[in-house]
Coordinates of C-alpha atoms in Angstrom, one line a residue:
M1 CA -5.7 1.0 -16.0
T2 CA -2.5 3.0 -16.4
R3 CA 0.1 2.4 -19.1
A4 CA 3.7 3.5 -18.9
V5 CA 6.7 3.6 -21.2
L6 CA 9.9 3.3 -19.4
S7 CA 13.4 3.6 -20.7
I8 CA 16.1 1.3 -19.2
G9 CA 19.8 1.6 -19.6
S10 CA 23.0 0.3 -18.2
N11 CA 26.7 1.0 -18.8
L12 CA 28.5 -0.6 -15.8
G13 CA 29.1 -4.2 -14.9
D14 CA 26.9 -6.9 -16.5
R15 CA 24.8 -4.6 -18.6
P16 CA 22.3 -7.2 -19.9
A17 CA 21.8 -8.6 -16.4
H18 CA 21.1 -5.1 -15.1
L19 CA 18.4 -4.6 -17.8
R20 CA 16.9 -8.0 -16.8
T21 CA 16.9 -6.8 -13.2
A22 CA 14.7 -3.9 -14.3
L23 CA 12.3 -6.3 -16.0
A24 CA 12.2 -8.7 -13.0
T25 CA 11.5 -5.8 -10.6
L26 CA 8.7 -4.5 -12.9
G27 CA 7.3 -8.1 -12.9
D28 CA 3.9 -8.9 -14.3
S29 CA 3.2 -5.3 -15.4
V30 CA 5.7 -5.7 -18.3
R31 CA 3.7 -6.2 -21.5
V32 CA 6.3 -5.6 -24.3
V33 CA 10.1 -5.1 -24.3
S34 CA 12.0 -3.6 -27.2
G35 CA 15.2 -4.8 -28.7
V36 CA 18.4 -3.8 -27.1
Y37 CA 20.6 -1.0 -28.5
E38 CA 24.1 0.1 -27.7
S39 CA 24.6 3.8 -27.6
P40 CA 27.4 6.2 -26.8
P41 CA 27.0 8.0 -23.4
W42 CA 24.8 11.0 -23.4
G43 CA 25.7 14.2 -21.5
D44 CA 29.0 13.0 -20.2
A45 CA 31.2 11.3 -22.8
D46 CA 33.9 10.1 -20.4
Q47 CA 32.3 6.7 -19.6
P48 CA 31.4 3.3 -21.2
A49 CA 28.7 2.8 -23.9
Y50 CA 25.2 2.1 -22.7
L51 CA 22.8 -0.7 -23.5
N52 CA 19.3 0.7 -23.8
A53 CA 15.8 -0.7 -24.2
A54 CA 12.2 0.5 -23.8
V55 CA 9.4 -1.2 -21.8
L56 CA 5.7 -0.9 -22.1
A57 CA 4.1 -1.7 -18.7
V58 CA 0.5 -1.8 -17.6
D59 CA -1.1 -1.9 -14.2
P60 CA -4.7 -1.1 -13.4
A61 CA -3.9 0.4 -10.0
A62 CA -0.6 2.2 -10.6
T63 CA -0.3 5.9 -10.4
A64 CA 2.5 7.9 -12.0
G65 CA 4.2 8.0 -8.6
D66 CA 3.9 4.2 -8.4
W67 CA 5.8 3.9 -11.7
L68 CA 8.5 6.2 -10.3
A69 CA 8.8 4.1 -7.1
R70 CA 9.1 0.9 -9.3
A71 CA 11.8 2.6 -11.4
R72 CA 13.8 3.5 -8.3
A73 CA 13.3 0.0 -6.8
A74 CA 14.7 -1.5 -10.0
E75 CA 17.7 0.8 -9.8
E76 CA 18.3 -0.1 -6.2
A77 CA 18.0 -3.8 -7.0
A78 CA 20.8 -3.3 -9.5
G79 CA 23.0 -1.5 -7.0
R80 CA 22.6 2.0 -8.5
F81 CA 24.7 4.6 -6.8
R82 CA 23.9 8.3 -7.6
D83 CA 27.0 10.4 -7.6
P84 CA 25.8 14.0 -7.0
R85 CA 28.9 15.3 -8.8
R86 CA 28.0 13.6 -12.1
R87 CA 24.5 14.1 -13.2
F88 CA 24.9 12.1 -16.4
G89 CA 27.5 9.7 -15.0
P90 CA 27.9 6.0 -15.4
R91 CA 25.4 3.7 -13.8
T92 CA 24.5 0.0 -13.3
L93 CA 20.9 0.8 -14.1
D94 CA 18.9 3.8 -15.1
V95 CA 15.1 3.5 -15.3
D96 CA 13.3 6.6 -16.5
V97 CA 9.5 7.0 -16.6
V98 CA 9.1 8.5 -20.0
A99 CA 5.3 8.7 -20.3
V100 CA 2.2 7.6 -18.5
W101 CA -1.4 7.3 -19.7
D102 CA -4.5 7.1 -17.4
D103 CA -7.3 4.6 -17.7
T104 CA -9.0 6.7 -20.4
G105 CA -5.9 6.8 -22.6
R106 CA -5.1 10.4 -21.8
P107 CA -1.5 11.3 -21.1
V108 CA -0.6 12.1 -17.5
L109 CA 1.1 15.5 -17.3
S110 CA 3.2 16.5 -14.3
D111 CA 5.7 19.3 -13.6
D112 CA 6.7 17.9 -10.3
P113 CA 10.5 18.1 -9.9
E114 CA 10.5 14.5 -8.7
L115 CA 8.6 13.2 -11.8
T116 CA 8.1 15.5 -14.8
L117 CA 5.8 13.9 -17.4
P118 CA 6.3 13.3 -20.1
H119 CA 10.1 13.0 -19.5
P120 CA 11.4 16.5 -20.3
R121 CA 14.3 15.3 -22.5
A122 CA 12.8 12.2 -24.1
H123 CA 12.3 14.0 -27.4
L124 CA 16.0 14.7 -27.6
R125 CA 17.3 11.2 -27.0
A126 CA 17.5 8.7 -29.8
F127 CA 18.3 6.0 -27.3
V128 CA 14.8 6.5 -25.9
L129 CA 12.9 7.0 -29.1
R130 CA 14.4 4.2 -31.2
P131 CA 13.6 1.4 -28.8
W132 CA 10.2 2.9 -28.1
I133 CA 9.4 2.7 -31.8
D134 CA 10.2 -1.1 -31.6
I135 CA 7.2 -1.5 -29.2
E136 CA 4.9 1.2 -30.5
P137 CA 5.7 1.9 -34.2
H138 CA 2.9 4.5 -34.4
G139 CA 3.6 5.9 -30.9
R140 CA 3.4 9.6 -30.0
L141 CA 5.3 11.4 -27.2
P142 CA 2.7 13.6 -25.5
G143 CA 3.3 17.2 -26.3
H144 CA 5.9 16.5 -28.9
G145 CA 4.5 14.3 -31.7
W146 CA 5.1 11.1 -33.6
L147 CA 8.1 9.1 -32.4
T148 CA 9.4 8.6 -36.0
D149 CA 9.2 12.3 -36.8
L150 CA 11.1 13.1 -33.6
L151 CA 13.8 10.5 -34.3
N152 CA 14.3 11.7 -37.9
A153 CA 14.4 15.4 -37.0
E154 CA 17.6 17.3 -36.5
P155 CA 19.6 17.0 -34.3
L156 CA 18.6 13.4 -33.6
A157 CA 19.1 12.0 -37.0
G158 CA 22.8 11.9 -36.4
D159 CA 22.4 10.4 -32.9
A160 CA 20.1 7.7 -34.3
L161 CA 22.9 6.6 -36.7
E162 CA 25.1 6.0 -33.6
L163 CA 22.7 3.4 -32.1
R164 CA 23.8 -0.2 -32.7
P165 CA 21.1 -2.9 -32.5
C166 CA 22.1 -5.9 -30.4
P167 CA 19.9 -8.7 -31.6
D168 CA 22.1 -11.2 -29.8
L169 CA 20.9 -9.7 -26.5
P170 CA 17.2 -10.4 -26.2
L171 CA 15.6 -9.4 -22.9
E172 CA 12.9 -11.5 -21.4
S173 CA 10.8 -10.7 -18.3
D174 CA 11.1 -14.2 -17.0
P175 CA 14.5 -15.1 -15.6

C-alpha cells in the first residue's frame, strides 16, 4: 500500500469547486481532507489569493508516478493552463505530490525532475504545512522534520499568520 500527501490549491474561478474536482478525480483513494485555508499568493504576488487544502490518499497499487499522473489528471479536469512565462502564476487548480510512503511505511525519495520527493519546497510553504497538520498532527516531512517545528520556524512563522481558516468551506470527496 502506498500513502501520499497531496497539496491542492486554486486561485481562479470557482475555487472551492476546483478543489472538489481534485477530490473527485482522486476518488476512493482519498482518506482524509484538511480544512480549507485562504493564503496570499506565493512566488508571484500579482494574482488573487489561493484556497489551499491537504489530502491524505491511499492506494495499494499506486506508485509515486501514479500519484503524479492523478495530480495532473485533476488539474486537467479543472481546466488548468500552464503559462510557461509565469512559473508561480494563477491557476484553476494546482495539485502537488508532497510526500509518498511505500507499503512498509518508508518515504519514497526521488530526484527525478518530473517528480522530486519529498516536494523540494514543502518545508518552506505554510500553506502546505498548516493544512497537513490538520490531517496528521504528528506528521513529519521526510528529510526535514516535524511539521509543527517547520511551521513555527523562521521564516514561516510570519507566513503562517497570513493563512486564514475557511470553516465555511468544507470539502467532501463525494459530490
